[in-house]
């Protein structure tokens, strides 16, 4: 999967809005449930908001 994503032009990839919500929920849940984390919660949140989300800002799909 990662190889395929790396080979694709970023402009051709879309991210469902629900996926962003699930990622944010998962980051928040790790702290509440005491799950061991690879990186601090604030760092994961920062990376999601500052690095990942802007890449898909205009290509975020929303289902109705």
PQR file with spaces between the fields and no chain letter, atoms N, CA, C, O and H, PARSE charges and radii, in Angstrom:
ATOM       1  N    UNK     1       0.819   -1.182    0.000 -0.4000 1.5000
ATOM       2  CA   UNK     1       0.000    0.000    0.000 -0.0000 2.0000
ATOM       3  C    UNK     1       0.871    1.257    0.000  0.5500 1.7000
ATOM       4  O    UNK     1       0.621    2.188   -0.765 -0.5500 1.4000
ATOM       5  N    UNK     2       1.866    1.282    0.835 -0.4000 1.5000
ATOM       6  CA   UNK     2       2.728    2.468    0.919 -0.0000 2.0000
ATOM       7  C    UNK     2       3.468    2.681   -0.392  0.5500 1.7000
ATOM       8  O    UNK     2       3.610    3.814   -0.852 -0.5500 1.4000
ATOM       9  H    UNK     2       2.070    0.526    1.457  0.4000 1.0000
ATOM      10  N    UNK     3       3.941    1.595   -0.996 -0.4000 1.5000
ATOM      11  CA   UNK     3       4.630    1.703   -2.287 -0.0000 2.0000
ATOM      12  C    UNK     3       3.732    2.280   -3.358  0.5500 1.7000
ATOM      13  O    UNK     3       4.154    3.116   -4.158 -0.5500 1.4000
ATOM      14  H    UNK     3       3.825    0.674   -0.623  0.4000 1.0000
ATOM      15  N    UNK     4       2.481    1.823   -3.369 -0.4000 1.5000
ATOM      16  CA   UNK     4       1.513    2.337   -4.350 -0.0000 2.0000
ATOM      17  C    UNK     4       1.260    3.821   -4.122  0.5500 1.7000
ATOM      18  O    UNK     4       1.242    4.599   -5.076 -0.5500 1.4000
ATOM      19  H    UNK     4       2.138    1.144   -2.719  0.4000 1.0000
ATOM      20  N    UNK     5       1.065    4.221   -2.863 -0.4000 1.5000
ATOM      21  CA   UNK     5       0.809    5.633   -2.556 -0.0000 2.0000
ATOM      22  C    UNK     5       2.004    6.494   -2.943  0.5500 1.7000
ATOM      23  O    UNK     5       1.839    7.580   -3.499 -0.5500 1.4000
ATOM      24  H    UNK     5       1.080    3.589   -2.089  0.4000 1.0000
ATOM      25  N    UNK     6       3.199    6.012   -2.650 -0.4000 1.5000
ATOM      26  CA   UNK     6       4.403    6.763   -3.000 -0.0000 2.0000
ATOM      27  C    UNK     6       4.554    6.936   -4.506  0.5500 1.7000
ATOM      28  O    UNK     6       5.096    7.940   -4.968 -0.5500 1.4000
ATOM      29  H    UNK     6       3.334    5.130   -2.198  0.4000 1.0000
ATOM      30  N    UNK     7       4.072    5.952   -5.273 -0.4000 1.5000
ATOM      31  CA   UNK     7       4.195    6.017   -6.728 -0.0000 2.0000
ATOM      32  C    UNK     7       3.155    6.932   -7.369  0.5500 1.7000
ATOM      33  O    UNK     7       3.333    7.362   -8.508 -0.5500 1.4000
ATOM      34  H    UNK     7       3.632    5.137   -4.897  0.4000 1.0000
ATOM      35  N    UNK     8       2.079    7.232   -6.656 -0.4000 1.5000
ATOM      36  CA   UNK     8       1.006    8.074   -7.196 -0.0000 2.0000
ATOM      37  C    UNK     8       1.319    9.559   -7.001  0.5500 1.7000
ATOM      38  O    UNK     8       1.969    9.947   -6.030 -0.5500 1.4000
ATOM      39  H    UNK     8       1.935    6.883   -5.730  0.4000 1.0000
ATOM      40  N    UNK     9       0.854   10.370   -7.926 -0.4000 1.5000
ATOM      41  CA   UNK     9       0.959   11.827   -7.769 -0.0000 2.0000
ATOM      42  C    UNK     9      -0.010   12.244   -6.663  0.5500 1.7000
ATOM      43  O    UNK     9      -1.159   11.803   -6.658 -0.5500 1.4000
ATOM      44  H    UNK     9       0.326   10.055   -8.715  0.4000 1.0000
ATOM      45  N    UNK    10       0.427   13.074   -5.741 -0.4000 1.5000
ATOM      46  CA   UNK    10      -0.398   13.481   -4.604 -0.0000 2.0000
ATOM      47  C    UNK    10      -1.719   14.094   -5.059  0.5500 1.7000
ATOM      48  O    UNK    10      -2.726   13.984   -4.360 -0.5500 1.4000
ATOM      49  H    UNK    10       1.360   13.433   -5.745  0.4000 1.0000
ATOM      50  N    UNK    11      -1.719   14.733   -6.219 -0.4000 1.5000
ATOM      51  CA   UNK    11      -2.927   15.385   -6.723 -0.0000 2.0000
ATOM      52  C    UNK    11      -4.018   14.391   -7.119  0.5500 1.7000
ATOM      53  O    UNK    11      -5.174   14.777   -7.291 -0.5500 1.4000
ATOM      54  H    UNK    11      -0.900   14.822   -6.786  0.4000 1.0000
ATOM      55  N    UNK    12      -3.661   13.120   -7.263 -0.4000 1.5000
ATOM      56  CA   UNK    12      -4.641   12.117   -7.681 -0.0000 2.0000
ATOM      57  C    UNK    12      -5.225   11.342   -6.503  0.5500 1.7000
ATOM      58  O    UNK    12      -6.110   10.507   -6.688 -0.5500 1.4000
ATOM      59  H    UNK    12      -2.722   12.806   -7.122  0.4000 1.0000
ATOM      60  N    UNK    13      -4.739   11.613   -5.300 -0.4000 1.5000
ATOM      61  CA   UNK    13      -5.210   10.889   -4.120 -0.0000 2.0000
ATOM      62  C    UNK    13      -6.250   11.710   -3.364  0.5500 1.7000
ATOM      63  O    UNK    13      -6.152   12.934   -3.283 -0.5500 1.4000
ATOM      64  H    UNK    13      -4.020   12.292   -5.150  0.4000 1.0000
ATOM      65  N    UNK    14      -7.236   11.026   -2.816 -0.4000 1.5000
ATOM      66  CA   UNK    14      -8.297   11.663   -2.027 -0.0000 2.0000
ATOM      67  C    UNK    14      -8.353   11.004   -0.662  0.5500 1.7000
ATOM      68  O    UNK    14      -7.936    9.857   -0.498 -0.5500 1.4000
ATOM      69  H    UNK    14      -7.315   10.031   -2.882  0.4000 1.0000
ATOM      70  N    UNK    15      -8.864   11.724    0.304 -0.4000 1.5000
ATOM      71  CA   UNK    15      -8.971   11.214    1.664 -0.0000 2.0000
ATOM      72  C    UNK    15     -10.385   11.462    2.166  0.5500 1.7000
ATOM      73  O    UNK    15     -10.827   12.610    2.219 -0.5500 1.4000
ATOM      74  H    UNK    15      -9.202   12.655    0.171  0.4000 1.0000
ATOM      75  N    UNK    16     -11.107   10.398    2.538 -0.4000 1.5000
ATOM      76  CA   UNK    16     -12.461   10.606    3.064 -0.0000 2.0000
ATOM      77  C    UNK    16     -12.427   11.397    4.368  0.5500 1.7000
ATOM      78  O    UNK    16     -11.539   11.196    5.197 -0.5500 1.4000
ATOM      79  H    UNK    16     -10.749    9.466    2.495  0.4000 1.0000
ATOM      80  N    UNK    17     -13.376   12.279    4.545 -0.4000 1.5000
ATOM      81  CA   UNK    17     -13.447   13.097    5.760 -0.0000 2.0000
ATOM      82  C    UNK    17     -13.541   12.214    7.001  0.5500 1.7000
ATOM      83  O    UNK    17     -12.982   12.550    8.045 -0.5500 1.4000
ATOM      84  H    UNK    17     -14.097   12.442    3.872  0.4000 1.0000
ATOM      85  N    UNK    18     -14.239   11.098    6.894 -0.4000 1.5000
ATOM      86  CA   UNK    18     -14.382   10.213    8.052 -0.0000 2.0000
ATOM      87  C    UNK    18     -13.035    9.648    8.491  0.5500 1.7000
ATOM      88  O    UNK    18     -12.831    9.388    9.677 -0.5500 1.4000
ATOM      89  H    UNK    18     -14.693   10.825    6.045  0.4000 1.0000
ATOM      90  N    UNK    19     -12.116    9.456    7.551 -0.4000 1.5000
ATOM      91  CA   UNK    19     -10.791    8.943    7.891 -0.0000 2.0000
ATOM      92  C    UNK    19     -10.038    9.939    8.761  0.5500 1.7000
ATOM      93  O    UNK    19      -9.372    9.546    9.718 -0.5500 1.4000
ATOM      94  H    UNK    19     -12.281    9.667    6.588  0.4000 1.0000
ATOM      95  N    UNK    20     -10.138   11.216    8.438 -0.4000 1.5000
ATOM      96  CA   UNK    20      -9.489   12.241    9.264 -0.0000 2.0000
ATOM      97  C    UNK    20     -10.075   12.222   10.668  0.5500 1.7000
ATOM      98  O    UNK    20      -9.339   12.297   11.653 -0.5500 1.4000
ATOM      99  H    UNK    20     -10.679   11.535    7.660  0.4000 1.0000
ATOM     100  N    UNK    21     -11.394   12.122   10.763 -0.4000 1.5000
ATOM     101  CA   UNK    21     -12.052   12.062   12.072 -0.0000 2.0000
ATOM     102  C    UNK    21     -11.614   10.824   12.853  0.5500 1.7000
ATOM     103  O    UNK    21     -11.376   10.903   14.058 -0.5500 1.4000
ATOM     104  H    UNK    21     -11.991   12.060    9.964  0.4000 1.0000
ATOM     105  N    UNK    22     -11.507    9.692   12.178 -0.4000 1.5000
ATOM     106  CA   UNK    22     -11.088    8.458   12.842 -0.0000 2.0000
ATOM     107  C    UNK    22      -9.645    8.552   13.329  0.5500 1.7000
ATOM     108  O    UNK    22      -9.328    8.063   14.413 -0.5500 1.4000
ATOM     109  H    UNK    22     -11.699    9.628   11.199  0.4000 1.0000
ATOM     110  N    UNK    23      -8.779    9.166   12.552 -0.4000 1.5000
ATOM     111  CA   UNK    23      -7.396    9.350   12.980 -0.0000 2.0000
ATOM     112  C    UNK    23      -7.324   10.231   14.223  0.5500 1.7000
ATOM     113  O    UNK    23      -6.599    9.919   15.168 -0.5500 1.4000
ATOM     114  H    UNK    23      -9.037    9.564   11.671  0.4000 1.0000
ATOM     115  N    UNK    24      -8.071   11.326   14.223 -0.4000 1.5000
ATOM     116  CA   UNK    24      -8.077   12.225   15.382 -0.0000 2.0000
ATOM     117  C    UNK    24      -8.641   11.523   16.613  0.5500 1.7000
ATOM     118  O    UNK    24      -8.119   11.688   17.716 -0.5500 1.4000
ATOM     119  H    UNK    24      -8.660   11.580   13.455  0.4000 1.0000
ATOM     120  N    UNK    25      -9.708   10.737   16.429 -0.4000 1.5000
ATOM     121  CA   UNK    25     -10.291    9.995   17.534 -0.0000 2.0000
ATOM     122  C    UNK    25      -9.296    8.971   18.082  0.5500 1.7000
ATOM     123  O    UNK    25      -9.141    8.830   19.295 -0.5500 1.4000
ATOM     124  H    UNK    25     -10.131   10.603   15.534  0.4000 1.0000
ATOM     125  N    UNK    26      -8.627    8.264   17.177 -0.4000 1.5000
ATOM     126  CA   UNK    26      -7.648    7.256   17.592 -0.0000 2.0000
ATOM     127  C    UNK    26      -6.502    7.848   18.376  0.5500 1.7000
ATOM     128  O    UNK    26      -6.050    7.256   19.356 -0.5500 1.4000
ATOM     129  H    UNK    26      -8.753    8.379   16.191  0.4000 1.0000
ATOM     130  N    UNK    27      -6.023    9.005   17.961 -0.4000 1.5000
ATOM     131  CA   UNK    27      -4.942    9.676   18.690 -0.0000 2.0000
ATOM     132  C    UNK    27      -5.420   10.055   20.086  0.5500 1.7000
ATOM     133  O    UNK    27      -4.705    9.848   21.066 -0.5500 1.4000
ATOM     134  H    UNK    27      -6.390    9.486   17.165  0.4000 1.0000
ATOM     135  N    UNK    28      -6.621   10.605   20.179 -0.4000 1.5000
ATOM     136  CA   UNK    28      -7.169   11.000   21.485 -0.0000 2.0000
ATOM     137  C    UNK    28      -7.419    9.778   22.372  0.5500 1.7000
ATOM     138  O    UNK    28      -7.187    9.830   23.580 -0.5500 1.4000
ATOM     139  H    UNK    28      -7.202   10.773   19.382  0.4000 1.0000
ATOM     140  N    UNK    29      -7.886    8.694   21.785 -0.4000 1.5000
ATOM     141  CA   UNK    29      -8.211    7.490   22.565 -0.0000 2.0000
ATOM     142  C    UNK    29      -6.972    6.835   23.154  0.5500 1.7000
ATOM     143  O    UNK    29      -7.056    6.225   24.219 -0.5500 1.4000
ATOM     144  H    UNK    29      -8.075    8.651   20.804  0.4000 1.0000
ATOM     145  N    UNK    30      -5.833    6.943   22.498 -0.4000 1.5000
ATOM     146  CA   UNK    30      -4.627    6.300   23.017 -0.0000 2.0000
ATOM     147  C    UNK    30      -4.244    6.869   24.371  0.5500 1.7000
ATOM     148  O    UNK    30      -3.803    6.133   25.253 -0.5500 1.4000
ATOM     149  H    UNK    30      -5.765    7.439   21.632  0.4000 1.0000
ATOM     150  N    UNK    31      -4.406    8.147   24.538 -0.4000 1.5000
ATOM     151  CA   UNK    31      -4.051    8.777   25.812 -0.0000 2.0000
ATOM     152  C    UNK    31      -5.036    8.363   26.906  0.5500 1.7000
ATOM     153  O    UNK    31      -4.630    8.082   28.033 -0.5500 1.4000
ATOM     154  H    UNK    31      -4.765    8.744   23.821  0.4000 1.0000
ATOM     155  N    UNK    32      -6.310    8.327   26.578 -0.4000 1.5000
ATOM     156  CA   UNK    32      -7.330    7.996   27.564 -0.0000 2.0000
ATOM     157  C    UNK    32      -7.247    6.542   28.020  0.5500 1.7000
ATOM     158  O    UNK    32      -7.532    6.235   29.178 -0.5500 1.4000
ATOM     159  H    UNK    32      -6.639    8.556   25.662  0.4000 1.0000
ATOM     160  N    UNK    33      -6.860    5.651   27.113 -0.4000 1.5000
ATOM     161  CA   UNK    33      -6.834    4.227   27.440 -0.0000 2.0000
ATOM     162  C    UNK    33      -5.472    3.735   27.893  0.5500 1.7000
ATOM     163  O    UNK    33      -5.302    2.546   28.162 -0.5500 1.4000
ATOM     164  H    UNK    33      -6.629    5.901   26.173  0.4000 1.0000
ATOM     165  N    UNK    34      -4.508    4.625   27.980 -0.4000 1.5000
ATOM     166  CA   UNK    34      -3.184    4.251   28.439 -0.0000 2.0000
ATOM     167  C    UNK    34      -2.434    3.320   27.500  0.5500 1.7000
ATOM     168  O    UNK    34      -1.548    2.580   27.928 -0.5500 1.4000
ATOM     169  H    UNK    34      -4.646    5.591   27.761  0.4000 1.0000
ATOM     170  N    UNK    35      -2.787    3.355   26.228 -0.4000 1.5000
ATOM     171  CA   UNK    35      -2.113    2.515   25.241 -0.0000 2.0000
ATOM     172  C    UNK    35      -0.709    3.064   25.010  0.5500 1.7000
ATOM     173  O    UNK    35      -0.542    4.268   24.813 -0.5500 1.4000
ATOM     174  H    UNK    35      -3.507    3.956   25.880  0.4000 1.0000
ATOM     175  N    UNK    36       0.304    2.192   25.031 -0.4000 1.5000
ATOM     176  CA   UNK    36       1.661    2.683   24.748 -0.0000 2.0000
ATOM     177  C    UNK    36       1.710    3.325   23.367  0.5500 1.7000
ATOM     178  O    UNK    36       1.146    2.798   22.408 -0.5500 1.4000
ATOM     179  H    UNK    36       0.168    1.214   25.191  0.4000 1.0000
ATOM     180  N    UNK    37       2.380    4.450   23.274 -0.4000 1.5000
ATOM     181  CA   UNK    37       2.409    5.194   22.015 -0.0000 2.0000
ATOM     182  C    UNK    37       3.828    5.271   21.478  0.5500 1.7000
ATOM     183  O    UNK    37       4.792    5.307   22.242 -0.5500 1.4000
ATOM     184  H    UNK    37       2.838    4.878   24.053  0.4000 1.0000
ATOM     185  N    UNK    38       3.945    5.296   20.167 -0.4000 1.5000
ATOM     186  CA   UNK    38       5.237    5.439   19.521 -0.0000 2.0000
ATOM     187  C    UNK    38       5.732    6.873   19.661  0.5500 1.7000
ATOM     188  O    UNK    38       6.919    7.109   19.891 -0.5500 1.4000
ATOM     189  H    UNK    38       3.162    5.267   19.547  0.4000 1.0000
ATOM     190  N    UNK    39       4.830    7.815   19.524 -0.4000 1.5000
ATOM     191  CA   UNK    39       5.166    9.239   19.642 -0.0000 2.0000
ATOM     192  C    UNK    39       4.155    9.885   20.577  0.5500 1.7000
ATOM     193  O    UNK    39       3.033    9.393   20.702 -0.5500 1.4000
ATOM     194  H    UNK    39       3.866    7.624   19.337  0.4000 1.0000
ATOM     195  N    UNK    40       4.524   10.963   21.228 -0.4000 1.5000
ATOM     196  CA   UNK    40       3.573   11.646   22.096 -0.0000 2.0000
ATOM     197  C    UNK    40       2.314   12.063   21.341  0.5500 1.7000
ATOM     198  O    UNK    40       2.367   12.375   20.152 -0.5500 1.4000
ATOM     199  H    UNK    40       5.435   11.362   21.126  0.4000 1.0000
ATOM     200  N    UNK    41       1.197   12.065   22.034 -0.4000 1.5000
ATOM     201  CA   UNK    41      -0.088   12.405   21.419 -0.0000 2.0000
ATOM     202  C    UNK    41      -0.036   13.770   20.744  0.5500 1.7000
ATOM     203  O    UNK    41      -0.544   13.930   19.634 -0.5500 1.4000
ATOM     204  H    UNK    41       1.154   11.812   23.000  0.4000 1.0000
ATOM     205  N    UNK    42       0.566   14.744   21.394 -0.4000 1.5000
ATOM     206  CA   UNK    42       0.607   16.088   20.813 -0.0000 2.0000
ATOM     207  C    UNK    42       1.400   16.101   19.508  0.5500 1.7000
ATOM     208  O    UNK    42       1.065   16.851   18.591 -0.5500 1.4000
ATOM     209  H    UNK    42       0.978   14.614   22.295  0.4000 1.0000
ATOM     210  N    UNK    43       2.441   15.285   19.415 -0.4000 1.5000
ATOM     211  CA   UNK    43       3.228   15.217   18.181 -0.0000 2.0000
ATOM     212  C    UNK    43       2.416   14.573   17.063  0.5500 1.7000
ATOM     213  O    UNK    43       2.458   15.036   15.923 -0.5500 1.4000
ATOM     214  H    UNK    43       2.713   14.676   20.160  0.4000 1.0000
ATOM     215  N    UNK    44       1.680   13.513   17.376 -0.4000 1.5000
ATOM     216  CA   UNK    44       0.841   12.875   16.368 -0.0000 2.0000
ATOM     217  C    UNK    44      -0.254   13.824   15.891  0.5500 1.7000
ATOM     218  O    UNK    44      -0.523   13.912   14.693 -0.5500 1.4000
ATOM     219  H    UNK    44       1.646   13.137   18.302  0.4000 1.0000
ATOM     220  N    UNK    45      -0.880   14.525   16.817 -0.4000 1.5000
ATOM     221  CA   UNK    45      -1.921   15.490   16.464 -0.0000 2.0000
ATOM     222  C    UNK    45      -1.334   16.580   15.580  0.5500 1.7000
ATOM     223  O    UNK    45      -1.932   16.947   14.569 -0.5500 1.4000
ATOM     224  H    UNK    45      -0.662   14.453   17.791  0.4000 1.0000
ATOM     225  N    UNK    46      -0.170   17.099   15.950 -0.4000 1.5000
ATOM     226  CA   UNK    46       0.480   18.151   15.175 -0.0000 2.0000
ATOM     227  C    UNK    46       0.758   17.674   13.751  0.5500 1.7000
ATOM     228  O    UNK    46       0.497   18.397   12.789 -0.5500 1.4000
ATOM     229  H    UNK    46       0.316   16.801   16.771  0.4000 1.0000
ATOM     230  N    UNK    47       1.286   16.461   13.616 -0.4000 1.5000
ATOM     231  CA   UNK    47       1.598   15.941   12.286 -0.0000 2.0000
ATOM     232  C    UNK    47       0.342   15.764   11.442  0.5500 1.7000
ATOM     233  O    UNK    47       0.347   16.059   10.247 -0.5500 1.4000
ATOM     234  H    UNK    47       1.499   15.874   14.397  0.4000 1.0000
ATOM     235  N    UNK    48      -0.726   15.285   12.058 -0.4000 1.5000
ATOM     236  CA   UNK    48      -1.976   15.107   11.324 -0.0000 2.0000
ATOM     237  C    UNK    48      -2.518   16.448   10.850  0.5500 1.7000
ATOM     238  O    UNK    48      -2.884   16.592    9.683 -0.5500 1.4000
ATOM     239  H    UNK    48      -0.730   15.045   13.029  0.4000 1.0000
ATOM     240  N    UNK    49      -2.571   17.424   11.738 -0.4000 1.5000
ATOM     241  CA   UNK    49      -3.154   18.730   11.411 -0.0000 2.0000
ATOM     242  C    UNK    49      -2.256   19.548   10.489  0.5500 1.7000
ATOM     243  O    UNK    49      -2.745   20.177    9.550 -0.5500 1.4000
ATOM     244  H    UNK    49      -2.273   17.308   12.685  0.4000 1.0000
ATOM     245  N    UNK    50      -0.975   19.548   10.739 -0.4000 1.5000
ATOM     246  CA   UNK    50      -0.061   20.415    9.986 -0.0000 2.0000
ATOM     247  C    UNK    50       0.536   19.789    8.723  0.5500 1.7000
ATOM     248  O    UNK    50       0.871   20.500    7.776 -0.5500 1.4000
ATOM     249  H    UNK    50      -0.578   19.037   11.501  0.4000 1.0000
ATOM     250  N    UNK    51       0.669   18.465    8.708 -0.4000 1.5000
ATOM     251  CA   UNK    51       1.339   17.835    7.577 -0.0000 2.0000
ATOM     252  C    UNK    51       0.396   17.046    6.672  0.5500 1.7000
ATOM     253  O    UNK    51       0.471   17.161    5.448 -0.5500 1.4000
ATOM     254  H    UNK    51       0.397   17.887    9.477  0.4000 1.0000
ATOM     255  N    UNK    52      -0.480   16.254    7.259 -0.4000 1.5000
ATOM     256  CA   UNK    52      -1.332   15.371    6.455 -0.0000 2.0000
ATOM     257  C    UNK    52      -2.563   16.098    5.924  0.5500 1.7000
ATOM     258  O    UNK    52      -2.817   16.089    4.720 -0.5500 1.4000
ATOM     259  H    UNK    52      -0.540   16.161    8.253  0.4000 1.0000
ATOM     260  N    UNK    53      -3.319   16.719    6.804 -0.4000 1.5000
ATOM     261  CA   UNK    53      -4.575   17.357    6.410 -0.0000 2.0000
ATOM     262  C    UNK    53      -4.399   18.378    5.280  0.5500 1.7000
ATOM     263  O    UNK    53      -5.194   18.362    4.341 -0.5500 1.4000
ATOM     264  H    UNK    53      -3.112   16.726    7.783  0.4000 1.0000
ATOM     265  N    UNK    54      -3.401   19.263    5.325 -0.4000 1.5000
ATOM     266  CA   UNK    54      -3.262   20.238    4.238 -0.0000 2.0000
ATOM     267  C    UNK    54      -3.036   19.599    2.862  0.5500 1.7000
ATOM     268  O    UNK    54      -3.409   20.183    1.844 -0.5500 1.4000
ATOM     269  H    UNK    54      -2.755   19.276    6.089  0.4000 1.0000
ATOM     270  N    UNK    55      -2.436   18.421    2.825 -0.4000 1.5000
ATOM     271  CA   UNK    55      -2.204   17.759    1.544 -0.0000 2.0000
ATOM     272  C    UNK    55      -3.510   17.384    0.865  0.5500 1.7000
ATOM     273  O    UNK    55      -3.581   17.288   -0.360 -0.5500 1.4000
ATOM     274  H    UNK    55      -2.133   17.947    3.652  0.4000 1.0000
ATOM     275  N    UNK    56      -4.551   17.172    1.678 -0.4000 1.5000
ATOM     276  CA   UNK    56      -5.832   16.709    1.139 -0.0000 2.0000
ATOM     277  C    UNK    56      -6.951   17.745    1.314  0.5500 1.7000
ATOM     278  O    UNK    56      -8.121   17.425    1.105 -0.5500 1.4000
ATOM     279  H    UNK    56      -4.494   17.251    2.674  0.4000 1.0000
ATOM     280  N    UNK    57      -6.614   18.950    1.686 -0.4000 1.5000
ATOM     281  CA   UNK    57      -7.597   19.968    1.997 -0.0000 2.0000
ATOM     282  C    UNK    57      -8.631   20.162    0.889  0.5500 1.7000
ATOM     283  O    UNK    57      -9.827   20.238    1.173 -0.5500 1.4000
ATOM     284  H    UNK    57      -5.664   19.210    1.856  0.4000 1.0000
ATOM     285  N    UNK    58      -8.202   20.242   -0.333 -0.4000 1.5000
ATOM     286  CA   UNK    58      -9.112   20.451   -1.455 -0.0000 2.0000
ATOM     287  C    UNK    58      -9.573   19.139   -2.076  0.5500 1.7000
ATOM     288  O    UNK    58     -10.370   19.134   -3.014 -0.5500 1.4000
ATOM     289  H    UNK    58      -7.231   20.181   -0.563  0.4000 1.0000
ATOM     290  N    UNK    59      -9.068   18.025   -1.548 -0.4000 1.5000
ATOM     291  CA   UNK    59      -9.423   16.717   -2.088 -0.0000 2.0000
ATOM     292  C    UNK    59      -9.924   15.791   -1.000  0.5500 1.7000
ATOM     293  O    UNK    59      -9.591   14.607   -0.967 -0.5500 1.4000
ATOM     294  H    UNK    59      -8.420   18.029   -0.786  0.4000 1.0000
ATOM     295  N    UNK    60     -10.725   16.345   -0.114 -0.4000 1.5000
ATOM     296  CA   UNK    60     -11.324   15.570    0.965 -0.0000 2.0000
ATOM     297  C    UNK    60     -12.745   15.221    0.545  0.5500 1.7000
ATOM     298  O    UNK    60     -13.577   16.105    0.335 -0.5500 1.4000
ATOM     299  H    UNK    60     -10.995   17.307   -0.140  0.4000 1.0000
ATOM     300  N    UNK    61     -13.015   13.929    0.425 -0.4000 1.5000
ATOM     301  CA   UNK    61     -14.336   13.516   -0.030 -0.0000 2.0000
ATOM     302  C    UNK    61     -15.288   13.359    1.143  0.5500 1.7000
ATOM     303  O    UNK    61     -14.931   12.827    2.194 -0.5500 1.4000
ATOM     304  H    UNK    61     -12.339   13.212    0.595  0.4000 1.0000
ATOM     305  N    UNK    62     -16.490   13.828    0.940 -0.4000 1.5000
ATOM     306  CA   UNK    62     -17.532   13.755    1.969 -0.0000 2.0000
ATOM     307  C    UNK    62     -18.727   13.025    1.366  0.5500 1.7000
ATOM     308  O    UNK    62     -19.275   13.448    0.348 -0.5500 1.4000
ATOM     309  H    UNK    62     -16.781   14.260    0.087  0.4000 1.0000
ATOM     310  N    UNK    63     -19.120   11.936    1.996 -0.4000 1.5000
ATOM     311  CA   UNK    63     -20.299   11.189    1.524 -0.0000 2.0000
ATOM     312  C    UNK    63     -21.536   11.710    2.211  0.5500 1.7000
ATOM     313  O    UNK    63     -21.487   12.104    3.376 -0.5500 1.4000
ATOM     314  H    UNK    63     -18.674   11.592    2.822  0.4000 1.0000
ATOM     315  N    UNK    64     -22.642   11.716    1.501 -0.4000 1.5000
ATOM     316  CA   UNK    64     -23.904   12.157    2.104 -0.0000 2.0000
ATOM     317  C    UNK    64     -24.899   11.033    2.120  0.5500 1.7000
ATOM     318  O    UNK    64     -26.023   11.211    2.590 -0.5500 1.4000
ATOM     319  H    UNK    64     -22.682   11.397    0.554  0.4000 1.0000
